[in-house]
Backbone as a ProteinNet text record, in pm:
[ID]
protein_1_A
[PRIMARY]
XXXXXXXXXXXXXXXXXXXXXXXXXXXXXXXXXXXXXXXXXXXXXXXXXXXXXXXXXXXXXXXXXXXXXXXXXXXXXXXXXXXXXXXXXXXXXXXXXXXXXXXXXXXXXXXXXXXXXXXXXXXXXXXXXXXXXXXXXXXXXXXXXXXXXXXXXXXXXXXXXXXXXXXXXXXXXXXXXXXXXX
[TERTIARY]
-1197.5	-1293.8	-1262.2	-1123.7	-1120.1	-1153.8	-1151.5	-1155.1	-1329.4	-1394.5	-1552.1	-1593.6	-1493.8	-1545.5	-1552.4	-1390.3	-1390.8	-1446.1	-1498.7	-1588.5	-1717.1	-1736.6	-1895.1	-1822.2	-1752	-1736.7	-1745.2	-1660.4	-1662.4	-1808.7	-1889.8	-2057.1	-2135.9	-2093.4	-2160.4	-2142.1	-2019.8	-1991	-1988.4	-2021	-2018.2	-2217.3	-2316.5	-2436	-2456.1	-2362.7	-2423.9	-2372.4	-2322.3	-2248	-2136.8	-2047.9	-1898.5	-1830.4	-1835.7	-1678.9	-1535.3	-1488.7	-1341.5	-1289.4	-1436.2	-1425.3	-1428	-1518.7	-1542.3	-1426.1	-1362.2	-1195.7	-1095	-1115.6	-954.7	-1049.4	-1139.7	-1174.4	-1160.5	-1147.5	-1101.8	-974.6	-908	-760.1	-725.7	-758.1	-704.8	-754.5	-901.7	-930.4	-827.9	-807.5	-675.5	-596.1	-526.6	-396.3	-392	-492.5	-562	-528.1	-631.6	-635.9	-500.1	-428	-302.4	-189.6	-240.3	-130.8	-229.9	-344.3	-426.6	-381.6	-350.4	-307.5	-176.7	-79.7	22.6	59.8	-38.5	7.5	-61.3	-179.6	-276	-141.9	-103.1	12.3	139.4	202.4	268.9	213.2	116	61.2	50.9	-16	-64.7	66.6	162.8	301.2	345	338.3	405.8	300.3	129.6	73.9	131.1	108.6	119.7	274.3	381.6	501.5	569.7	542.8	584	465.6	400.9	277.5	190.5	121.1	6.5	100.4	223.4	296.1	314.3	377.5	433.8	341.1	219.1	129.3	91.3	109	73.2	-65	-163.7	-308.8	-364.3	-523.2	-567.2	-610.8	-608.9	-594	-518.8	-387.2	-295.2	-315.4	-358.6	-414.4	-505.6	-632.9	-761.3	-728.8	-673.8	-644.3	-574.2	-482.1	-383	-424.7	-536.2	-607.1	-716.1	-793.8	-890.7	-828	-685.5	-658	-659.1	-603.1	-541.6	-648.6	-763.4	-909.5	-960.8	-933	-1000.8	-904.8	-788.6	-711.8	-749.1	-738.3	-809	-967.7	-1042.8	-1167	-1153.2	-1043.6	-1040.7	-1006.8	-939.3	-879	-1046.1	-1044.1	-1158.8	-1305.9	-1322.2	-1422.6	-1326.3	-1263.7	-1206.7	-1187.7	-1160.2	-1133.3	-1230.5	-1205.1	-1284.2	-1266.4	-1326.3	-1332.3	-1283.7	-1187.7	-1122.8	-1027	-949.7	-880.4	-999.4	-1128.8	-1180.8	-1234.3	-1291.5	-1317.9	-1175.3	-1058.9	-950.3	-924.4	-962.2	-913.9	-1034.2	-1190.1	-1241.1	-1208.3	-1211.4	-1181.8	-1030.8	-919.1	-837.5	-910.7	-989.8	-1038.4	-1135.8	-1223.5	-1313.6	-1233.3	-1106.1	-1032.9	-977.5	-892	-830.6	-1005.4	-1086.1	-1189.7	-1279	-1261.7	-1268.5	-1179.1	-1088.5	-963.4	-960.4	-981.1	-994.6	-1131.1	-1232.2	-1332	-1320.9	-1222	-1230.2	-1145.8	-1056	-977.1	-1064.8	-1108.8	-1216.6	-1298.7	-1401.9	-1489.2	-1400.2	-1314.5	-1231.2	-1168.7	-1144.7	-1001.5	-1057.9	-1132.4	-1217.4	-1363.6	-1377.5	-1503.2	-1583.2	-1763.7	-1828.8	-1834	-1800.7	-1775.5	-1657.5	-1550.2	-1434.6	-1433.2	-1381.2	-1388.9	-1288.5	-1222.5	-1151.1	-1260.6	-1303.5	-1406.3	-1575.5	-1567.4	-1711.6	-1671.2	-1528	-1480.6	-1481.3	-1419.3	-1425	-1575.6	-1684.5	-1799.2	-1822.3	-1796.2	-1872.1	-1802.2	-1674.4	-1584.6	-1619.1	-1642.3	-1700.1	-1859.5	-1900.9	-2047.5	-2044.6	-1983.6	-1988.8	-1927	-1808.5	-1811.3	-1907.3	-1931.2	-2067.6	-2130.1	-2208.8	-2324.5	-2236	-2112.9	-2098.6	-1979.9	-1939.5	-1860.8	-1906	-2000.4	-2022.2	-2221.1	-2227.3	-2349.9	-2459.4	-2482.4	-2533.5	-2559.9	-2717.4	-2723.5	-2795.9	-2832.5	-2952.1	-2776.6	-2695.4	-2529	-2517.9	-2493.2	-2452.3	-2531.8	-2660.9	-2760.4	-2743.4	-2738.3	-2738.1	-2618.9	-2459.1	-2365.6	-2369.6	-2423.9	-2448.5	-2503.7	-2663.6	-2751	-2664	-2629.3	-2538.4	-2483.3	-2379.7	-2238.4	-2301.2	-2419	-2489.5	-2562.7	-2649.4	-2751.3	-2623.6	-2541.8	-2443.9	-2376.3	-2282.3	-2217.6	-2368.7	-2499.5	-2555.9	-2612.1	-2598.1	-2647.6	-2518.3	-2387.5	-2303.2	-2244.3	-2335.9	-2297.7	-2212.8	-2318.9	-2309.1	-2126.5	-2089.8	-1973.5	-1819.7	-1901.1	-1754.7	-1665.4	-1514.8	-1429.7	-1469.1	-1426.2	-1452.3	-1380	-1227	-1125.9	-1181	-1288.3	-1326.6	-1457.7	-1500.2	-1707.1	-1707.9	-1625.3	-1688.6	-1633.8	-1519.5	-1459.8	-1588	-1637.8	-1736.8	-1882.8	-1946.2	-2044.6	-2053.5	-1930.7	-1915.6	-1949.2	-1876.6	-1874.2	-2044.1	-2081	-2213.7	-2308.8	-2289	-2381.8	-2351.4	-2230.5	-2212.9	-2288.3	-2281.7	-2345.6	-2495.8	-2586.7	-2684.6	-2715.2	-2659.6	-2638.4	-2669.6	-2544.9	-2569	-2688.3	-2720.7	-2821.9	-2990	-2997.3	-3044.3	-3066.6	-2976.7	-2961.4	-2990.9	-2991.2	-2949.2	-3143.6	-3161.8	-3267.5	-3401.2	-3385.8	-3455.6	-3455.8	-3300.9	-3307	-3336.1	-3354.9	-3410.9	-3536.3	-3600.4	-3739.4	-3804.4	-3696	-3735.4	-3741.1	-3632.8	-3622.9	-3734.3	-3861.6	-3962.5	-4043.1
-957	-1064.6	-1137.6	-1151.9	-1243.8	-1093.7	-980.3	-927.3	-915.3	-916.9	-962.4	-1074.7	-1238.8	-1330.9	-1352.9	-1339.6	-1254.9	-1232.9	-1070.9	-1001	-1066.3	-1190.4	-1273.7	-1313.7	-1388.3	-1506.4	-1480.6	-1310.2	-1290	-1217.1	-1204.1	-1147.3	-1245.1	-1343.1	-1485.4	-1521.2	-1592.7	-1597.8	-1548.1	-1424.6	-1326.7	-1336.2	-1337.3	-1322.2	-1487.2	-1586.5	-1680.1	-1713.1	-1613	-1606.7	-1723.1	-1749	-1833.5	-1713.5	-1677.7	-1608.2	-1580.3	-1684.2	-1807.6	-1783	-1804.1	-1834.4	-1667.7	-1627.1	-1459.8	-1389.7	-1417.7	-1330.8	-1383.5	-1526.6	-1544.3	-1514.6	-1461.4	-1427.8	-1249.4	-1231.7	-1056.8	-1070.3	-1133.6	-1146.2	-1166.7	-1254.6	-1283.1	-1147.7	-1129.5	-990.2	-874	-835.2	-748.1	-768.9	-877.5	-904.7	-862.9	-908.3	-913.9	-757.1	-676.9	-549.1	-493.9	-515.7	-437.1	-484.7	-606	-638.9	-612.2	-529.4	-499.9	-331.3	-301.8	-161.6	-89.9	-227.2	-214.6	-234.7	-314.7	-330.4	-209.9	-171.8	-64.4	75.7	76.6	248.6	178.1	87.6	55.9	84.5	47.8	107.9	264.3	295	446.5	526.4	495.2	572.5	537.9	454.9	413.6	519.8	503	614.4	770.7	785.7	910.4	969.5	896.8	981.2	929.5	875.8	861.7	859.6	713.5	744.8	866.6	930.3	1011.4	1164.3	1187.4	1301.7	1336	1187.2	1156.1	1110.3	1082.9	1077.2	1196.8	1200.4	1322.9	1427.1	1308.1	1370.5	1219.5	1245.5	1204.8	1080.6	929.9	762.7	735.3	827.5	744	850.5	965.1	1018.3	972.4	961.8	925.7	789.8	699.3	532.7	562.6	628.6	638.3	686.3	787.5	886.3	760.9	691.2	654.7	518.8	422.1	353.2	385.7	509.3	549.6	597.7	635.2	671	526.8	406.9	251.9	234.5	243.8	212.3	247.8	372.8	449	428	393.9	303	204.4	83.4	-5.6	13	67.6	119.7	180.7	266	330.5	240.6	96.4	17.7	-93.9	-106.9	-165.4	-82.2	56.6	115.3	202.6	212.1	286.8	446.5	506.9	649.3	754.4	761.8	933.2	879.7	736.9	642.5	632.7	609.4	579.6	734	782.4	949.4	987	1003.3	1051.7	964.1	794	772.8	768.2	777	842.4	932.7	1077.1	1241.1	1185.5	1108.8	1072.3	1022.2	945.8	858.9	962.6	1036.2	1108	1231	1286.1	1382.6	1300.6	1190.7	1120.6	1110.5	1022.4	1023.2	1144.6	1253	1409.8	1436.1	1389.8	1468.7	1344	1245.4	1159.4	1212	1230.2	1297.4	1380.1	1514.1	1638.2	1550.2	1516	1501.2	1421.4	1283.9	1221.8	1356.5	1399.4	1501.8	1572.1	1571.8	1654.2	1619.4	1497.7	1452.8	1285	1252.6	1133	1083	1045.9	1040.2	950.2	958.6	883.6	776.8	696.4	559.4	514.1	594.3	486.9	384.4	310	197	253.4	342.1	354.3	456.2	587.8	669.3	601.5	514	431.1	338.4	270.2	203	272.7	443.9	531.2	548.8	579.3	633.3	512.6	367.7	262.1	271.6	257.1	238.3	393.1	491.5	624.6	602	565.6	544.1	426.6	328.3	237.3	302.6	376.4	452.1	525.5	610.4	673.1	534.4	433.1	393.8	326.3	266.5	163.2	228.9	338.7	449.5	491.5	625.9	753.3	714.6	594	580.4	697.3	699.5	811.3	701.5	646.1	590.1	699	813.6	896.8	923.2	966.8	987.3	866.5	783.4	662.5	604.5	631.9	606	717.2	809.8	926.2	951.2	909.8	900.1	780.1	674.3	573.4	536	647.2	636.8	742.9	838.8	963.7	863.7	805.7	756.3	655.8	552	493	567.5	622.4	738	814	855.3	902.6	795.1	691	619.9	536.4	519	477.6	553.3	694.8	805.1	774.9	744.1	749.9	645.9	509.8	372.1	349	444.2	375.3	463.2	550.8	609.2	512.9	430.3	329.8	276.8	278.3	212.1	96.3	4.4	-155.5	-223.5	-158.3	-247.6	-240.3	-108.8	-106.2	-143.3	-135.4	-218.5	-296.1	-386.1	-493.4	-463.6	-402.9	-337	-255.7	-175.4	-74.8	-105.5	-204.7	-273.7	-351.2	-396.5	-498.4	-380.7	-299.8	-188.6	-120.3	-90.3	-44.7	-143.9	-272.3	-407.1	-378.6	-352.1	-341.9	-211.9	-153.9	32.7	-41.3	-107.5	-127.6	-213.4	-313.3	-407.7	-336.6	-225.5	-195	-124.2	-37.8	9	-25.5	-193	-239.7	-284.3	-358.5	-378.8	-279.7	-140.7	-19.9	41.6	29.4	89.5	-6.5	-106.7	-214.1	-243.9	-235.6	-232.6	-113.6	-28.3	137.4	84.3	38.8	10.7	-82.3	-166.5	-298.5	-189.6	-83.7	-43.4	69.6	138.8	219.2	161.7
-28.2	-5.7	124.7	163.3	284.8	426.9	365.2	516.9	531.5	402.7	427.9	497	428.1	520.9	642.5	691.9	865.3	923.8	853.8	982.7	943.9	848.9	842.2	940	943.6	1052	1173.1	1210	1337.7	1419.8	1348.3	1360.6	1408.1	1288.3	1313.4	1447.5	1460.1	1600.2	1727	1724.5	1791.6	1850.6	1773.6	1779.6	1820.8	1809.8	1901.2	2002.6	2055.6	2176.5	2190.5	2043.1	2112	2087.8	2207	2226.6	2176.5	2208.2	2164.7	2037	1951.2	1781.1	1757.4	1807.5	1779.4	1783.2	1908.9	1924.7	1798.9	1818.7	1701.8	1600.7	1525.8	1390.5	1415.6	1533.5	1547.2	1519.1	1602.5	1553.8	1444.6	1364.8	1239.9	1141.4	1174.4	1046	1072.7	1247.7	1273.7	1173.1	1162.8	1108	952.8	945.2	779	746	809.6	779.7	812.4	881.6	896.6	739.7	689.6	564.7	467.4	431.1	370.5	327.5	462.7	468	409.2	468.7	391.1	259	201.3	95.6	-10.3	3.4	-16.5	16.3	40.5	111.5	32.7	7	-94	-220	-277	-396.1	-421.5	-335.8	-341	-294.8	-270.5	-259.2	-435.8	-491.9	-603.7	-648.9	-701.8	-755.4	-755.7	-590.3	-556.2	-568.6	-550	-548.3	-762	-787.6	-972.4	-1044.3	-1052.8	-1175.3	-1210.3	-1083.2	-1108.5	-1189.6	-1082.5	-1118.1	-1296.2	-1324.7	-1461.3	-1575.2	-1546.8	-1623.9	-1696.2	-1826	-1884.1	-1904.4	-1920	-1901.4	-1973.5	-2020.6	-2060.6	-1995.8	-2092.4	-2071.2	-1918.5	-1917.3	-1827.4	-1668.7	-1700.8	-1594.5	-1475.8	-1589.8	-1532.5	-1472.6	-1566.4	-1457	-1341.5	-1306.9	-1204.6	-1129.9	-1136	-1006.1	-980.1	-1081.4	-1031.7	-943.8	-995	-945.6	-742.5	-762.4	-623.2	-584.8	-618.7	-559.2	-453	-587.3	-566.6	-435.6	-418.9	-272.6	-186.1	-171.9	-74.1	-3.6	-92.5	-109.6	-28.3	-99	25.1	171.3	204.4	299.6	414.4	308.5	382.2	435.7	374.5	388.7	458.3	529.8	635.1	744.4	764.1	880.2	924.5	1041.8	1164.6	1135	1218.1	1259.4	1177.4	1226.9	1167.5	1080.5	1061.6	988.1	799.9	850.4	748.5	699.3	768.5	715.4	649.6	694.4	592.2	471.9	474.4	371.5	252	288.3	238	149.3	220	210	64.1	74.8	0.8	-145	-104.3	-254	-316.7	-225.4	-329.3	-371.1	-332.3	-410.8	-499.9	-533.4	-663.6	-739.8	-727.4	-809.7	-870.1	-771.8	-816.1	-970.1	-907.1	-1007.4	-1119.4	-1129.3	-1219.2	-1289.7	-1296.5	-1323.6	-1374	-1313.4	-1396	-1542.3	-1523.7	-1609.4	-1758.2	-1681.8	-1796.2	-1846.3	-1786.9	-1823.2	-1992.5	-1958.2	-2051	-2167.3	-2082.8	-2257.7	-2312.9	-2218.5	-2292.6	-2312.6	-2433.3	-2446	-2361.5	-2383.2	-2218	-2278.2	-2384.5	-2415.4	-2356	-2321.6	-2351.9	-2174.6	-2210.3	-2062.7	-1959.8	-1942	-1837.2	-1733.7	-1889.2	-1799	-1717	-1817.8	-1767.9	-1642.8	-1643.2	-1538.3	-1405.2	-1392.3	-1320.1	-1267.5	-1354.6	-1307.1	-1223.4	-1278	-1177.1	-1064.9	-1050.7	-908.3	-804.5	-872.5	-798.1	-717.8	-847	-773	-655.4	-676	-585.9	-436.6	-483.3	-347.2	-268.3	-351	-292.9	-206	-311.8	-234.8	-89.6	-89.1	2.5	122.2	50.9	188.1	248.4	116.5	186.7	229.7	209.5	262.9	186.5	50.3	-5.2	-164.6	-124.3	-266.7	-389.1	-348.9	-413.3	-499.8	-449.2	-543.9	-610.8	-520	-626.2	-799.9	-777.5	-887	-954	-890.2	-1041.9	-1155.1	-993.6	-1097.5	-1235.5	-1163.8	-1232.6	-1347.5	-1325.7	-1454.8	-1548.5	-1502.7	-1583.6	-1666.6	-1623.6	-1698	-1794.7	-1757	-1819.5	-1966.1	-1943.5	-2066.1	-2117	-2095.5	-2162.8	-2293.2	-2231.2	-2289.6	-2385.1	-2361.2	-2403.1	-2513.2	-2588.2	-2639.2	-2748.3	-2725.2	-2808.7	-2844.9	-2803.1	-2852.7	-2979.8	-3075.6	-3202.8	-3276.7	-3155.9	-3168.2	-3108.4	-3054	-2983.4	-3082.1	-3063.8	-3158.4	-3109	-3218	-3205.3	-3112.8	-3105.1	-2981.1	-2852.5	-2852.6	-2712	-2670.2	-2792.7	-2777.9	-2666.7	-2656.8	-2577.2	-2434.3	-2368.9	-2277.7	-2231.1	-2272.8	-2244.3	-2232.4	-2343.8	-2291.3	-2184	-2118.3	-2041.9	-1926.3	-1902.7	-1777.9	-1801.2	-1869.4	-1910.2	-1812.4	-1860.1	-1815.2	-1662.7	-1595.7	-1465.2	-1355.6	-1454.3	-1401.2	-1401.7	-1511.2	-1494.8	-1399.8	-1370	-1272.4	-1162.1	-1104.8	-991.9	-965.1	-1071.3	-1053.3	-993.2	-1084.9	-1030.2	-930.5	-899.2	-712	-626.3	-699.2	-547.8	-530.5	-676.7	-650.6	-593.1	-635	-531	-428.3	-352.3	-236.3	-196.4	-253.6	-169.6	-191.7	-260.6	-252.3	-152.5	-144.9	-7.7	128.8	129.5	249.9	289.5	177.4	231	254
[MASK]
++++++++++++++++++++++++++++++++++++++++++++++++++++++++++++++++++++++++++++++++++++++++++++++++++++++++++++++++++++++++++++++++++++++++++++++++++++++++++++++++++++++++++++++++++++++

């Protein structure tokens, strides 16, 4: 959230031509993003070199790939060029492989896999610049988990409706604004 306000601030400033304010809000988002980065490659070393390895399958799989998908994510919606294309190319292989894995060992109710479909789709729409992906993963994971409602354990009802309400959410938003934009 603060490297969003930033680059508001530094746009802002920037389009009314103060200068001054424009640079130190470059500077500071610099700074930002470089302890953004680090701390993001601290995580995803902890994922990538123990958790994901040692995770057996299933529950603790799918969170750990999709966690290290979501890093990579950030990473990739702060950086430039061939920096953001690789860390891209990084998040949609963990969310790949978090995917195969859900697909497999958990059902489309439970909240980690419905948590996954939302944080995937959102990539799609706000990385890879591809909302026709983002809505379909979206409605998928949605009409799915919505077909087997009446199958949800109770500890997780409300975990999963809650993520459900969010998939529809976005949905909404995405497909309206595709509609504002023809």
């Amino acid at each position: 959230a603060s490297w969003r306000i930033i680059s508001s601030v530094e746009q802002k400033e920037q389009s009314k031509g103060n200068a001054d304010n424009a640079a130190t809000a470059s500077e500071y988002r610099t700074k930002v993003e470089g302890e953004l980065n680090e701390i993001c490659g601290t995580i995803l070393k902890l994922l990538e070199g123990g958790l994901i390895p040692a995770a057996g399958g299933g529950e603790s799989k799918v969170f750990y790939c999709k966690m290290a998908g979501d890093y990579y994510r950030y990473i990739a919606e702060f950086s430039q060029g061939g920096d953001k294309d690789k860390a891209a190319e990084s998040a949609k292989k963990c969310y790949d492989d978090a995917m195969a894995v859900a697909s497999a060992d958990l059902p489309v109710t439970h909240p980690i896999r419905l948590g996954l479909a939302l944080n995937f789709s959102v990539f799609h729409y706000e990385v890879l610049n591809n909302p026709e992906e983002a809505c379909k993963m979206a409605r998928q994971a949605f009409e799915d988990a919505i077909a087997e409602l009446d199958n949800v354990s109770e500890e997780s009802y409300k975990d999963s409706t809650l993520i459900m309400q969010l998939l529809r959410d976005n949905l909404t938003l995405w497909t309206s604004e595709g509609e504002g934009e023809q």
